[in-house]
Coordinates of N, CA and C in Angstrom, one line a residue:
M928 N 81.2 26.6 64.5 CA 80.5 27.9 64.0 C 79.2 27.7 63.4
G929 N 78.3 28.4 64.1 CA 76.9 28.5 63.6 C 76.5 29.1 62.4
A930 N 75.3 29.0 62.0 CA 74.6 29.4 60.8 C 75.0 31.1 60.7
G931 N 75.0 31.9 61.8 CA 75.3 33.3 61.8 C 76.9 33.5 62.0
K932 N 77.8 32.6 62.0 CA 79.2 32.9 62.2 C 80.1 32.8 61.0
R933 N 81.2 32.7 61.0 CA 82.1 33.0 60.2 C 82.1 31.5 59.3
G934 N 82.6 31.6 58.1 CA 82.5 30.4 57.3 C 81.1 30.2 56.7
K935 N 80.3 31.0 56.8 CA 78.9 31.0 56.3 C 78.9 30.9 54.6
P936 N 78.1 30.0 54.3 CA 77.7 29.7 52.9 C 77.6 31.2 52.1
R937 N 77.9 31.4 51.0 CA 77.9 32.6 50.4 C 76.2 32.9 49.9
S938 N 75.5 31.5 49.7 CA 74.3 31.4 49.2 C 73.5 30.5 49.8
E939 N 72.3 30.5 49.9 CA 71.4 29.1 49.9 C 71.6 28.1 49.2
F940 N 72.0 28.3 47.9 CA 72.3 27.6 46.8 C 73.7 26.5 47.2
E941 N 74.6 27.4 47.4 CA 76.0 27.1 48.0 C 76.0 26.0 49.3
R942 N 74.7 26.4 50.2 CA 74.8 25.6 51.3 C 74.2 24.1 50.8
L943 N 73.3 24.1 50.1 CA 73.0 22.7 49.4 C 74.1 22.3 48.4
Q944 N 74.9 22.8 48.1 CA 76.0 22.0 47.1 C 76.9 21.7 48.5
I945 N 77.4 22.4 49.1 CA 78.3 21.8 50.4 C 77.5 20.6 51.2
F946 N 76.1 20.8 51.5 CA 75.6 19.9 52.0 C 75.7 18.5 51.3
A947 N 75.3 18.5 49.9 CA 75.4 17.1 49.1 C 76.9 16.4 49.2
A948 N 77.9 17.3 49.0 CA 79.0 16.7 49.2 C 79.6 16.1 50.4
L949 N 79.2 16.8 51.4 CA 79.5 16.3 52.9 C 78.7 15.2 53.1
A950 N 77.4 15.1 53.0 CA 76.5 14.0 53.3 C 77.0 12.7 52.5
A951 N 77.4 13.0 51.2 CA 77.7 11.9 50.3 C 79.0 11.2 51.0
D952 N 80.0 12.3 51.3 CA 81.2 11.7 52.0 C 80.6 10.7 53.2
Y953 N 80.0 11.3 54.1 CA 79.4 10.7 55.5 C 79.1 9.3 55.1
F954 N 78.0 9.1 54.3 CA 77.6 7.9 53.6 C 78.8 7.0 53.2
R955 N 79.7 7.4 52.4 CA 80.8 6.6 51.8 C 81.7 6.1 52.9
M956 N 81.7 7.0 54.2 CA 82.7 6.6 55.2 C 81.9 5.5 56.1
V957 N 80.6 5.5 55.9 CA 79.9 4.4 56.5 C 80.1 3.2 56.0
E958 N 79.8 3.3 54.6 CA 80.2 2.1 53.8 C 81.4 1.3 53.7
L959 N 82.3 2.4 54.0 CA 83.8 1.7 54.0 C 84.3 1.0 55.3
F960 N 83.6 1.4 56.4 CA 83.9 1.1 57.7 C 82.9 0.1 58.2
Q961 N 82.0 -0.5 57.3 CA 81.1 -1.4 58.1 C 81.8 -2.5 58.6
P962 N 81.3 -3.2 59.7 CA 81.9 -3.9 60.5 C 81.9 -5.4 59.8
D963 N 82.8 -6.3 59.9 CA 82.4 -7.7 59.8 C 81.2 -8.2 60.4
S964 N 80.6 -9.1 59.8 CA 79.3 -9.5 60.1 C 79.6 -10.5 61.4
G965 N 78.6 -10.7 62.4 CA 79.0 -11.6 63.6 C 79.0 -10.5 64.5
P966 N 78.5 -11.3 65.8 CA 78.9 -10.4 67.0 C 80.2 -10.8 67.7
V967 N 80.8 -9.7 68.2 CA 82.2 -10.0 69.0 C 82.0 -9.5 70.3
L968 N 83.2 -9.6 71.1 CA 82.9 -9.5 72.3 C 83.4 -8.1 72.8
P969 N 82.4 -7.4 73.4 CA 83.0 -5.6 73.4 C 84.5 -5.3 74.1
D970 N 85.0 -6.2 74.7 CA 86.5 -6.1 75.2 C 87.5 -6.7 74.0
S971 N 87.2 -7.1 73.2 CA 88.3 -7.8 72.3 C 88.4 -6.7 71.3
P972 N 89.9 -6.8 70.5 CA 90.3 -5.9 69.7 C 89.1 -5.5 68.6
E973 N 88.5 -6.5 68.2 CA 87.6 -6.1 67.0 C 86.2 -5.1 67.7
G974 N 86.0 -5.7 68.9 CA 84.8 -5.0 69.6 C 85.4 -3.4 70.0
E975 N 86.7 -3.4 70.3 CA 87.2 -2.1 70.6 C 87.0 -1.2 69.2
R976 N 87.4 -1.9 68.1 CA 87.6 -1.1 66.7 C 86.3 -0.9 66.1
R977 N 85.3 -1.6 66.6 CA 83.8 -1.2 66.1 C 83.3 0.0 67.2
Q978 N 83.9 -0.1 68.5 CA 83.4 1.1 69.2 C 83.8 2.3 68.7
W979 N 85.3 2.5 68.2 CA 85.7 3.8 67.8 C 85.2 4.2 66.5
V980 N 84.8 3.2 65.5 CA 84.4 3.5 64.4 C 83.0 4.2 64.8
E981 N 82.0 3.6 65.6 CA 80.9 4.3 66.0 C 81.1 5.7 66.4
L982 N 82.2 6.0 67.3 CA 82.2 7.2 67.9 C 82.7 8.3 66.8
F983 N 83.5 7.6 65.8 CA 83.8 8.6 64.6 C 82.8 9.2 63.9
R984 N 82.0 8.0 64.0 CA 80.7 8.1 62.7 C 79.7 9.1 63.5
A985 N 79.2 9.1 65.1 CA 78.4 10.0 65.4 C 79.1 11.5 65.5
A986 N 80.5 11.5 65.8 CA 80.9 12.9 65.7 C 80.9 13.3 64.3
L987 N 81.0 12.7 63.3 CA 80.8 13.3 62.0 C 79.2 13.7 61.5
L988 N 78.4 12.8 62.3 CA 77.0 13.1 61.8 C 76.7 14.5 62.7
R989 N 77.3 15.0 63.8 CA 76.9 16.0 64.5 C 76.5 17.3 63.6
K990 N 77.4 17.4 62.8 CA 77.3 18.9 61.6 C 75.9 18.8 61.3
F991 N 75.4 17.5 60.9 CA 73.8 17.7 60.3 C 72.8 17.7 61.1
I992 N 73.0 17.6 62.5 CA 72.2 17.7 63.9 C 72.1 19.0 64.5
V993 N 73.1 19.5 64.6 CA 73.0 20.7 65.5 C 72.4 21.9 64.9
R994 N 71.6 22.5 65.2 CA 70.5 23.4 64.6 C 71.3 24.7 64.0
D995 N 72.2 25.1 64.6 CA 73.0 26.2 63.8 C 74.2 25.9 63.0
E996 N 74.4 24.6 62.9 CA 75.6 24.4 61.9 C 75.3 24.7 60.5
H997 N 76.3 24.9 59.5 CA 75.9 25.5 58.4 C 75.3 24.3 57.6
V998 N 75.2 23.3 57.6 CA 74.6 22.0 56.9 C 73.7 21.5 57.8
S999 N 73.0 21.9 58.8 CA 72.4 20.9 59.8 C 70.9 21.0 58.8
L1000 N 70.5 20.0 59.2 CA 69.1 19.5 58.3 C 68.1 20.6 58.4
K1001 N 68.1 21.1 59.5 CA 67.1 22.4 59.8 C 67.3 23.5 58.7
L1002 N 68.4 23.7 58.6 CA 68.8 24.9 57.5 C 68.6 24.2 56.1
V1003 N 69.1 22.9 55.8 CA 69.1 22.4 54.6 C 67.4 22.3 54.1
V1004 N 66.6 22.0 55.1 CA 65.1 22.2 54.5 C 64.7 23.2 54.2
R1005 N 65.2 24.5 55.0 CA 64.9 25.6 54.7 C 65.5 26.2 53.4
A1006 N 66.6 25.8 53.0 CA 67.6 26.3 51.7 C 66.6 25.5 50.6
L1007 N 66.3 24.2 50.7 CA 65.4 23.4 49.9 C 64.2 24.4 49.5
R1008 N 63.6 25.0 50.4 CA 62.2 25.6 50.0 C 62.6 26.9 49.4
M1009 N 63.7 27.4 49.8 CA 63.8 28.9 49.1 C 64.4 28.8 47.7
C1010 N 65.2 27.8 47.6 CA 65.9 27.6 46.5 C 64.8 26.8 45.2
N1011 N 64.1 26.3 45.6 CA 63.1 25.3 44.6 C 62.3 26.9 43.7
H1012 N 62.9 27.2 42.8 CA 62.5 28.2 41.9 C 61.4 28.0 41.0
T1013 N 61.6 26.4 40.7 CA 60.4 26.3 39.8 C 59.2 25.8 40.5
A1014 N 59.3 25.7 41.9 CA 58.0 25.4 42.6 C 57.7 23.7 42.3
D1015 N 58.9 22.9 42.1 CA 58.6 21.6 41.8 C 58.0 20.8 43.0
R1016 N 57.1 20.2 42.6 CA 56.2 19.4 43.5 C 56.9 18.7 44.3
Q1017 N 57.7 17.6 43.5 CA 58.7 16.4 44.2 C 59.7 17.0 45.3
L1018 N 60.3 18.2 44.9 CA 61.2 18.9 45.7 C 60.6 19.3 47.0
A1019 N 59.2 20.0 46.6 CA 58.4 20.5 48.0 C 58.0 19.2 48.7
D1020 N 57.7 18.1 48.3 CA 57.2 17.0 48.8 C 58.5 16.5 49.8
G1021 N 59.7 16.3 49.1 CA 60.9 15.8 49.5 C 61.4 16.8 50.8
A1022 N 61.2 17.8 50.7 CA 61.6 18.7 52.0 C 60.6 18.7 53.1
D1023 N 59.4 18.6 52.9 CA 58.5 18.2 53.8 C 58.7 16.8 54.4
A1024 N 59.0 15.8 53.7 CA 59.4 14.5 54.2 C 60.7 14.7 55.1
V1025 N 61.5 15.4 54.7 CA 62.8 15.5 55.5 C 62.4 16.2 56.8
A1026 N 61.7 17.0 56.9 CA 61.3 17.6 57.9 C 60.6 16.9 59.1
G1027 N 59.7 16.1 58.4 CA 58.9 15.0 59.2 C 59.6 13.9 59.7
L1028 N 60.8 13.4 59.3 CA 61.8 12.5 59.2 C 62.6 13.3 60.5
F1029 N 63.1 14.3 60.7 CA 64.0 14.7 61.5 C 63.2 15.4 62.9
T1030 N 63.0 14.5 63.7 CA 62.2 14.7 64.8 C 63.0 15.6 65.9
A1031 N 62.0 16.1 66.8 CA 62.7 17.3 67.9 C 63.7 16.1 68.9
E1032 N 63.3 14.8 68.7 CA 64.3 14.0 69.7 C 65.8 14.2 69.1
M1033 N 65.8 14.0 67.7 CA 67.4 14.0 67.0 C 68.0 15.5 67.3
V1034 N 67.3 16.6 67.4 CA 68.1 17.4 67.4 C 68.7 17.8 68.5
Q1035 N 70.0 18.3 68.3 CA 71.0 18.9 69.3 C 71.4 20.3 69.3
G1036 N 71.1 20.9 70.3 CA 71.5 22.2 70.4 C 73.1 22.3 70.7
R1037 N 73.6 23.4 70.7 CA 75.2 23.8 70.9 C 75.3 23.8 72.4
Q1038 N 75.1 22.7 73.2 CA 75.1 22.7 74.5 C 76.5 22.9 75.1
H1039 N 77.4 22.6 74.2 CA 78.8 23.0 74.7 C 78.9 24.5 75.0
D1040 N 78.2 25.4 74.6 CA 78.4 26.9 75.0 C 78.1 27.0 76.4
A1041 N 76.8 26.1 76.6 CA 76.2 26.5 77.9 C 75.6 25.5 78.6
P1042 N 76.8 24.6 79.0 CA 76.7 23.3 79.6 C 75.6 23.1 80.6
E1043 N 74.8 22.3 80.5 CA 73.6 22.1 81.5 C 73.9 21.0 82.4
P1044 N 73.3 20.8 83.8 CA 73.7 19.9 84.5 C 73.2 18.7 84.2
A1045 N 73.5 17.5 84.6 CA 72.9 16.1 84.1 C 71.6 15.9 84.4
P1046 N 70.5 15.3 83.5 CA 69.4 15.3 83.7 C 69.1 14.4 84.8
A1047 N 67.9 14.9 85.4 CA 67.5 14.2 86.6 C 67.2 12.7 86.6
D1048 N 67.0 12.1 85.3 CA 66.6 10.5 85.1 C 67.8 10.0 84.9
D1049 N 69.3 10.8 85.0 CA 70.3 10.0 84.9 C 70.6 9.6 83.3
R1050 N 70.0 10.1 82.5 CA 70.1 9.7 81.1 C 71.6 9.7 80.8
D1051 N 72.2 8.9 79.6 CA 73.5 9.1 79.1 C 73.4 10.1 77.9
I1052 N 74.1 11.5 78.1 CA 74.3 12.4 77.1 C 75.1 12.2 76.3
F1053 N 75.2 12.0 75.2 CA 76.0 11.8 74.1 C 77.1 13.0 73.9
E1054 N 76.1 14.1 73.8 CA 77.2 15.3 73.8 C 77.9 15.6 74.9
D1055 N 78.0 15.0 76.1 CA 79.0 15.0 76.8 C 80.3 14.3 76.5
V1056 N 80.1 13.2 75.6 CA 81.3 12.5 75.1 C 81.9 13.3 74.2
L1057 N 81.1 13.6 73.3 CA 81.8 14.6 72.2 C 82.5 15.6 72.6
Y1058 N 82.0 16.6 73.6 CA 82.6 17.6 74.1 C 83.6 17.4 75.3
G1059 N 83.6 16.3 75.9 CA 84.6 16.0 77.2 C 85.7 15.1 76.6
R1060 N 85.3 14.4 75.6 CA 86.4 13.4 75.2 C 86.6 13.3 73.8
L1061 N 86.1 13.7 72.9 CA 86.4 13.6 71.3 C 86.7 14.8 70.9
L1062 N 85.8 15.8 70.5 CA 86.1 17.2 70.0 C 86.8 18.0 70.7
H1063 N 86.2 18.1 72.2 CA 87.0 19.0 73.0 C 87.4 18.2 74.4
G1064 N 88.0 18.9 75.2 CA 88.5 18.5 76.6 C 87.6 19.3 77.9
D1065 N 86.6 19.5 77.5 CA 85.6 20.1 78.6 C 85.7 19.4 79.8
A1066 N 86.0 19.8 80.7 CA 86.3 19.0 81.9 C 85.3 18.7 82.8
D1067 N 84.1 19.4 82.8 CA 82.7 19.3 83.2 C 82.0 18.1 82.6
R1068 N 82.2 18.3 81.3 CA 81.6 17.2 80.4 C 82.5 15.8 80.6
F1069 N 83.8 16.0 80.7 CA 84.6 14.5 81.0 C 84.0 14.0 82.1
R1070 N 84.1 14.9 83.3 CA 83.7 14.2 84.4 C 82.3 13.6 84.5
R1071 N 81.4 14.4 83.4 CA 79.8 13.8 83.7 C 79.9 12.8 82.7
S1072 N 80.8 12.1 81.8 CA 80.8 11.0 80.9 C 81.6 10.0 81.4
E1073 N 81.8 10.0 82.5 CA 82.4 8.6 83.4 C 81.8 7.5 82.9
W1074 N 80.5 7.5 82.6 CA 79.8 6.3 82.0 C 80.1 5.9 80.9
A1075 N 81.0 6.7 80.0 CA 81.4 6.2 78.7 C 82.4 5.1 78.7
N1076 N 82.9 4.8 80.0 CA 83.9 3.8 80.1 C 83.1 2.3 79.9
D1077 N 81.8 2.2 80.2 CA 81.2 1.1 80.0 C 80.8 1.1 78.5
S1078 N 81.3 0.2 77.8 CA 81.1 0.1 76.3 C 79.6 -0.2 75.8
R1079 N 79.0 -1.0 76.6 CA 77.8 -1.0 76.4 C 76.8 0.0 76.5
R1080 N 76.8 0.9 77.5 CA 76.1 2.3 77.6 C 76.7 3.1 76.4
L1081 N 77.7 3.1 76.2 CA 78.3 4.0 75.1 C 77.7 3.8 73.9
S1082 N 77.9 2.8 73.6 CA 77.4 2.2 72.1 C 75.9 2.5 72.1
A1083 N 75.1 2.4 73.3 CA 73.7 2.5 73.4 C 73.3 4.1 72.8
A1084 N 74.2 5.0 73.7 CA 73.6 6.3 73.5 C 74.5 6.7 72.1
A1085 N 75.3 6.1 71.6 CA 75.5 6.8 70.2 C 74.6 6.1 69.2
A1086 N 74.0 4.9 69.4 CA 73.2 4.4 68.5 C 71.8 5.4 68.3
L1087 N 71.5 6.1 69.5 CA 70.3 7.1 69.3 C 70.6 8.1 68.4
R1088 N 72.0 8.5 68.2 CA 72.3 9.7 67.4 C 71.9 9.2 65.6
F1089 N 72.2 7.6 65.4 CA 71.9 7.4 64.0 C 70.6 7.3 63.5
D1090 N 69.5 7.4 64.3 CA 68.2 7.8 64.1 C 68.3 8.7 62.8
A1091 N 69.1 10.0 63.0 CA 68.9 10.8 62.2 C 69.5 10.5 60.7
E1092 N 70.0 9.3 60.5 CA 70.4 9.1 59.1 C 69.4 8.8 58.3
H1093 N 68.2 8.2 58.7 CA 67.1 8.2 57.6 C 66.8 9.7 56.9
A1094 N 66.7 10.7 57.9 CA 66.5 12.1 57.5 C 67.5 12.5 56.5
L1095 N 68.9 12.0 57.0 CA 70.1 12.5 56.2 C 70.0 12.0 55.0
R1096 N 69.7 10.8 54.7 CA 69.7 9.8 53.5 C 68.5 10.5 52.5
K1097 N 67.5 10.7 53.1 CA 66.3 11.4 52.4 C 66.6 12.7 51.7
A1098 N 67.3 13.7 52.9 CA 67.6 14.9 52.3 C 68.4 15.1 51.1
L1099 N 69.8 13.9 51.4 CA 70.8 14.0 50.3 C 70.0 13.5 48.9
D1100 N 69.1 12.6 48.9 CA 68.5 12.2 47.7 C 67.6 13.5 47.0
V1101 N 66.8 14.2 47.9 CA 66.2 15.2 47.3 C 67.2 16.5 46.8
V1102 N 68.0 16.6 47.5 CA 69.1 17.6 47.2 C 69.8 17.2 45.8
S1103 N 70.4 15.8 45.9 CA 70.8 15.6 44.6 C 70.0 15.6 43.1
Y1104 N 68.7 15.3 43.7 CA 67.6 14.9 42.3 C 67.3 16.7 42.1
G1105 N 67.3 17.7 43.2 CA 67.0 18.9 42.2 C 68.3 19.6 41.9
L1106 N 69.7 19.2 42.4 CA 70.7 19.5 41.6 C 70.9 19.1 40.2
A1107 N 70.8 17.6 40.1 CA 70.9 16.9 38.8 C 69.9 17.3 38.0
H1108 N 68.8 17.8 38.1 CA 67.8 18.4 37.0 C 67.7 19.8 37.0
G1109 N 68.6 20.8 37.6 CA 68.6 22.3 37.5 C 67.4 22.7 38.1
L1110 N 66.7 22.1 39.0 CA 65.8 22.7 39.6 C 65.8 23.7 40.7
L1111 N 67.2 23.9 41.3 CA 67.5 24.6 42.5 C 68.3 25.8 42.1
S1112 N 68.3 27.1 42.6 CA 69.0 28.1 42.4 C 68.8 29.2 43.6
S1113 N 69.6 29.8 43.8 CA 69.6 30.9 44.9 C 68.2 31.8 44.7
P1114 N 67.7 32.1 45.4 CA 66.6 33.1 45.2 C 66.9 34.5 44.9
A1115 N 66.4 34.9 43.9 CA 67.0 36.4 43.2 C 65.7 37.4 43.3
A1116 N 64.4 37.0 44.0 CA 63.4 38.2 44.0 C 63.8 39.4 44.7
L1117 N 63.6 40.3 44.6 CA 63.8 41.5 45.4 C 62.7 42.2 46.3
V1118 N 62.9 42.6 47.4 CA 61.8 42.8 48.2 C 62.5 44.3 48.6
G1119 N 61.8 45.6 48.5 CA 62.1 46.7 48.5 C 63.8 47.2 48.2
G1120 N 64.2 46.5 47.2 CA 65.5 46.7 46.5 C 66.3 45.9 47.4
A1121 N 66.1 44.9 48.0 CA 67.1 44.1 48.9 C 66.9 42.7 48.3
D1122 N 67.7 41.7 48.2 CA 68.0 40.7 47.9 C 67.1 39.7 49.0
V1123 N 66.2 38.9 48.6 CA 65.3 38.1 49.8 C 66.5 37.3 50.8
E1124 N 67.4 36.6 50.0 CA 68.3 35.7 50.5 C 69.1 36.7 51.4
E1125 N 69.5 37.6 51.1 CA 70.5 38.5 51.9 C 69.6 38.7 53.2
T1126 N 68.5 39.1 52.9 CA 67.5 39.8 54.0 C 67.4 38.8 55.1
R1127 N 67.2 37.5 54.6 CA 66.9 36.3 55.3 C 68.3 35.9 55.9
R1128 N 69.3 35.7 55.4 CA 70.7 35.6 56.3 C 71.0 36.6 57.2
R1129 N 70.5 37.8 57.0 CA 70.8 38.9 58.0 C 69.9 38.6 59.4
S1130 N 68.9 38.3 59.1 CA 67.8 38.0 60.1 C 68.2 36.9 61.0
D1131 N 69.1 35.8 60.5 CA 69.5 34.7 61.3 C 70.7 35.2 62.0
D1132 N 71.5 36.1 61.8 CA 72.6 36.5 62.3 C 72.4 37.0 63.9

């Protein structure tokens, strides 16, 4: 479900609260499932276990990447700017830093709604693995992700997702700072008798 769909946060402030909880859970999971040190053979039991952990990690990261997910970094940055009622400079700079870290290459659209053909350069598309093998059983994407049977290619494709963790960590630090110091609240200014936040939410639907 996207930003304009059901399950939407009741306010931009609640979006930030939910994001902080889920991002903290994500990093706790990463910490708990750190692999033992040292290389292993990909076809060994430990190598297979590590690959499954990578896949689950990439799947959990998805909600922070896809543009119209409720806790996507794109919407979190917007919420930070809207809820910075004190115009705190550290919060403002932090939101800008997150936006700078979260590059266009990391952004994943809701491609499962309108699957596109495989790219001409034969790139391995991790979204095909998510929707064809992990989160859904899309037949087109299942066939297109046959390459995922090669553990090295699968690990390389999943690793590209983890570049977004730098932006995610920064966003969590900024939001946590704002919440801890009482610097964030839902925008309450009125424009023509309508709540600004409600007006902006409707424009997104």
